[in-house]
């Protein structure tokens, strides 16, 4: 009987030691909560969010939104007529022929597949593709608008020289 009691108390002692040892190795952070530091970090974060979401290039766009130009695309369907009108908003950055502008970091889109353009616009509006420059523009485009402008851009000549040649040929 005494042996059993001794055995059990040794066992209990061992378990106790094990538990105490585990507690000792638990990481403890005594760093105090710093309200000022947190407030500063939050302000920096807010600034970053503002920078990411603010429509910086909007003024550039509205200036040229109504630009008139000779389209090289035959506007022989109502969709192309609508697309031509909508493309007025894109020229400031992508150029009349959709040739793109390095100064705006806007890529060449003239002649691109219509389904690809439509998908990019849809993704940008949905937030799946983030494009700060185009944010304010895609907001105002309906699915039908995207389809129309995509159809129009697809009909633009693929390269700048071809666009200029097509413009000359029209005159
Ligand atoms: C304020 C400038 C600006 C305007 C206006 C603008 N875009 Fe863009 N667009 C950009 C920039 C910059 C990119 C590149 C974005 C990136 O790096 O992801 C881009 C990318 C695109 C792409 C993706 C190209 C690719 O190869 O993936 C398409 C399509 C596009 N624009 C179509 C349009 C259409 C259509 C309009 C008019 C309705 C328009 N954009 C108006 C600046 C603009």
XYZ file of C-alpha atoms and ligand atoms in Angstrom:
214
model
C 0.000 0.000 0.000
C 2.763 2.446 0.933
C 4.553 1.563 -2.289
C 1.458 2.461 -4.263
C 1.144 5.798 -2.450
C 4.839 6.570 -3.054
C 4.520 5.590 -6.701
C 1.401 7.742 -7.189
C 2.940 10.796 -5.514
C 6.101 10.477 -7.622
C 3.923 10.249 -10.729
C 1.888 13.275 -9.635
C 5.138 15.162 -8.965
C 6.464 14.358 -12.411
C 3.261 15.505 -14.103
C 3.319 18.715 -12.064
C 6.911 19.389 -13.118
C 6.053 18.778 -16.741
C 3.126 21.204 -16.569
C 5.231 23.863 -14.832
C 7.968 23.426 -17.423
C 5.516 23.959 -20.291
C 4.272 27.158 -18.657
C 7.809 28.428 -18.369
C 8.434 28.116 -22.088
C 5.201 29.890 -23.111
C 6.093 33.163 -24.851
C 5.017 36.125 -22.766
C 4.828 39.622 -24.177
C 5.011 42.344 -21.596
C 5.029 45.115 -24.205
C 2.529 47.747 -23.177
C -0.182 48.818 -25.623
C 1.063 52.054 -27.161
C -1.916 54.171 -28.175
C 0.174 56.840 -29.890
C 2.116 54.346 -31.943
C -1.073 52.567 -32.981
C -2.762 55.853 -33.904
C 0.270 56.780 -36.032
C 0.231 53.422 -37.785
C -3.485 53.752 -38.426
C -3.005 57.227 -39.948
C -0.278 55.921 -42.269
C -2.539 53.063 -43.271
C -5.411 55.439 -43.984
C -3.172 57.607 -46.143
C -2.119 54.552 -48.105
C -5.724 53.501 -48.638
C -6.597 57.024 -49.766
C -3.691 57.040 -52.187
C -4.728 53.720 -53.659
C -8.402 54.572 -54.020
C -8.327 58.245 -55.048
C -9.087 58.870 -58.730
C -5.974 60.940 -59.458
C -6.117 61.010 -63.231
C -9.781 61.969 -63.373
C -9.178 65.637 -64.310
C -7.008 64.684 -67.277
C -9.820 62.513 -68.554
C -12.761 64.891 -68.282
C -10.828 67.493 -70.293
C -10.685 65.336 -73.379
C -13.785 63.240 -72.891
C -15.602 65.068 -75.674
C -12.774 65.037 -78.216
C -13.990 64.815 -81.809
C -11.908 62.907 -84.309
C -12.269 61.052 -87.562
C -12.840 57.412 -86.738
C -11.128 54.907 -88.996
C -13.685 52.309 -87.997
C -16.775 51.961 -90.169
C -19.586 52.636 -87.764
C -21.980 50.295 -89.501
C -23.758 48.880 -86.450
C -25.474 50.675 -83.542
C -22.997 48.952 -81.229
C -20.002 50.451 -83.058
C -21.638 53.884 -83.017
C -22.073 53.588 -79.246
C -18.550 52.189 -78.886
C -17.074 55.083 -80.835
C -18.764 57.549 -78.498
C -17.631 55.691 -75.397
C -14.074 55.476 -76.697
C -13.865 59.278 -76.379
C -13.184 58.685 -72.678
C -10.269 56.372 -73.415
C -8.309 58.517 -75.870
C -6.559 60.646 -73.242
C -4.635 57.609 -72.091
C -4.830 55.001 -74.826
C -4.643 57.327 -77.848
C -7.024 57.778 -80.755
C -5.906 54.585 -82.420
C -5.735 52.705 -79.136
C -1.964 52.723 -79.577
C -1.321 53.448 -75.901
C 0.695 56.188 -74.230
C 3.874 55.539 -72.272
C 3.412 58.852 -70.402
C 0.133 57.510 -68.995
C 1.503 53.984 -68.626
C -1.492 53.016 -70.737
C -0.996 49.955 -72.934
C -1.723 49.452 -76.598
C -5.272 48.132 -76.936
C -6.211 48.931 -80.570
C -7.155 45.748 -82.423
C -7.144 43.672 -79.250
C -9.685 40.853 -79.012
C -13.089 42.231 -78.037
C -13.678 39.464 -75.485
C -10.371 40.265 -73.822
C -11.118 43.976 -73.546
C -14.601 43.267 -72.257
C -13.194 40.887 -69.642
C -10.584 43.414 -68.434
C -13.221 46.125 -68.087
C -15.582 43.748 -66.267
C -12.776 42.631 -63.937
C -11.751 46.227 -63.237
C -15.303 47.190 -62.366
C -15.665 44.130 -60.141
C -12.338 44.879 -58.444
C -10.777 41.612 -59.618
C -8.239 43.674 -61.572
C -7.134 46.859 -59.893
C -6.416 49.791 -62.133
C -6.466 53.096 -60.275
C -6.295 55.139 -63.485
C -9.359 53.522 -65.010
C -11.368 53.119 -61.817
C -13.558 56.207 -62.286
C -14.198 55.302 -65.924
C -15.216 51.681 -65.527
C -17.551 52.700 -62.709
C -19.716 54.468 -65.253
C -19.743 51.664 -67.835
C -22.642 49.206 -68.035
C -22.049 45.670 -69.337
C -23.552 46.780 -72.664
C -21.203 49.794 -72.765
C -18.216 47.522 -72.186
C -19.305 45.237 -74.976
C -19.768 48.185 -77.325
C -16.452 49.882 -76.565
C -14.693 46.493 -76.797
C -16.221 45.893 -80.222
C -15.021 49.317 -81.334
C -11.475 48.966 -79.988
C -11.211 45.566 -81.659
C -11.852 47.223 -85.038
C -9.026 49.764 -84.604
C -5.917 48.959 -86.626
C -3.413 46.970 -84.602
C -0.437 49.319 -84.939
C 0.076 53.049 -84.998
C 1.407 53.164 -88.571
C -1.605 51.199 -89.776
C -3.859 53.585 -87.905
C -2.256 56.637 -89.528
C -2.377 54.957 -92.954
C -6.052 54.122 -92.445
C -6.760 57.718 -91.395
C -5.037 59.020 -94.568
C -6.892 56.521 -96.746
C -10.204 57.808 -95.366
C -9.574 61.382 -96.471
C -6.660 57.748 -67.018
C -6.040 56.952 -68.031
C -6.867 55.856 -68.671
C -8.102 55.982 -69.280
C -8.931 57.222 -69.441
C -8.440 54.664 -69.758
N -7.443 53.782 -69.465
Fe -7.377 51.820 -69.943
N -5.633 51.621 -68.952
C -4.942 52.639 -68.358
C -3.773 52.105 -67.710
C -2.744 52.897 -66.919
C -3.780 50.718 -67.956
C -2.768 49.688 -67.480
C -3.281 49.149 -66.205
C -2.415 48.154 -65.551
O -1.205 48.373 -65.479
O -2.971 47.158 -65.087
C -4.979 50.451 -68.740
C -5.337 49.207 -69.175
C -6.413 48.955 -69.998
C -6.780 47.647 -70.510
C -6.052 46.355 -70.255
C -5.063 46.110 -71.365
C -4.362 44.798 -71.237
O -3.584 44.486 -72.155
O -4.562 44.065 -70.268
C -7.885 47.808 -71.282
C -8.642 46.747 -72.046
C -8.233 49.211 -71.226
N -7.318 49.878 -70.459
C -9.300 49.757 -71.886
C -9.737 51.064 -71.703
C -10.954 51.593 -72.253
C -11.891 50.820 -73.159
C -11.054 52.858 -71.818
C -12.180 53.836 -72.079
C -13.507 53.410 -71.724
C -9.892 53.157 -71.020
N -9.118 52.033 -70.962
C -9.612 54.366 -70.427
C -5.280 53.968 -68.337
C -6.475 54.481 -68.796
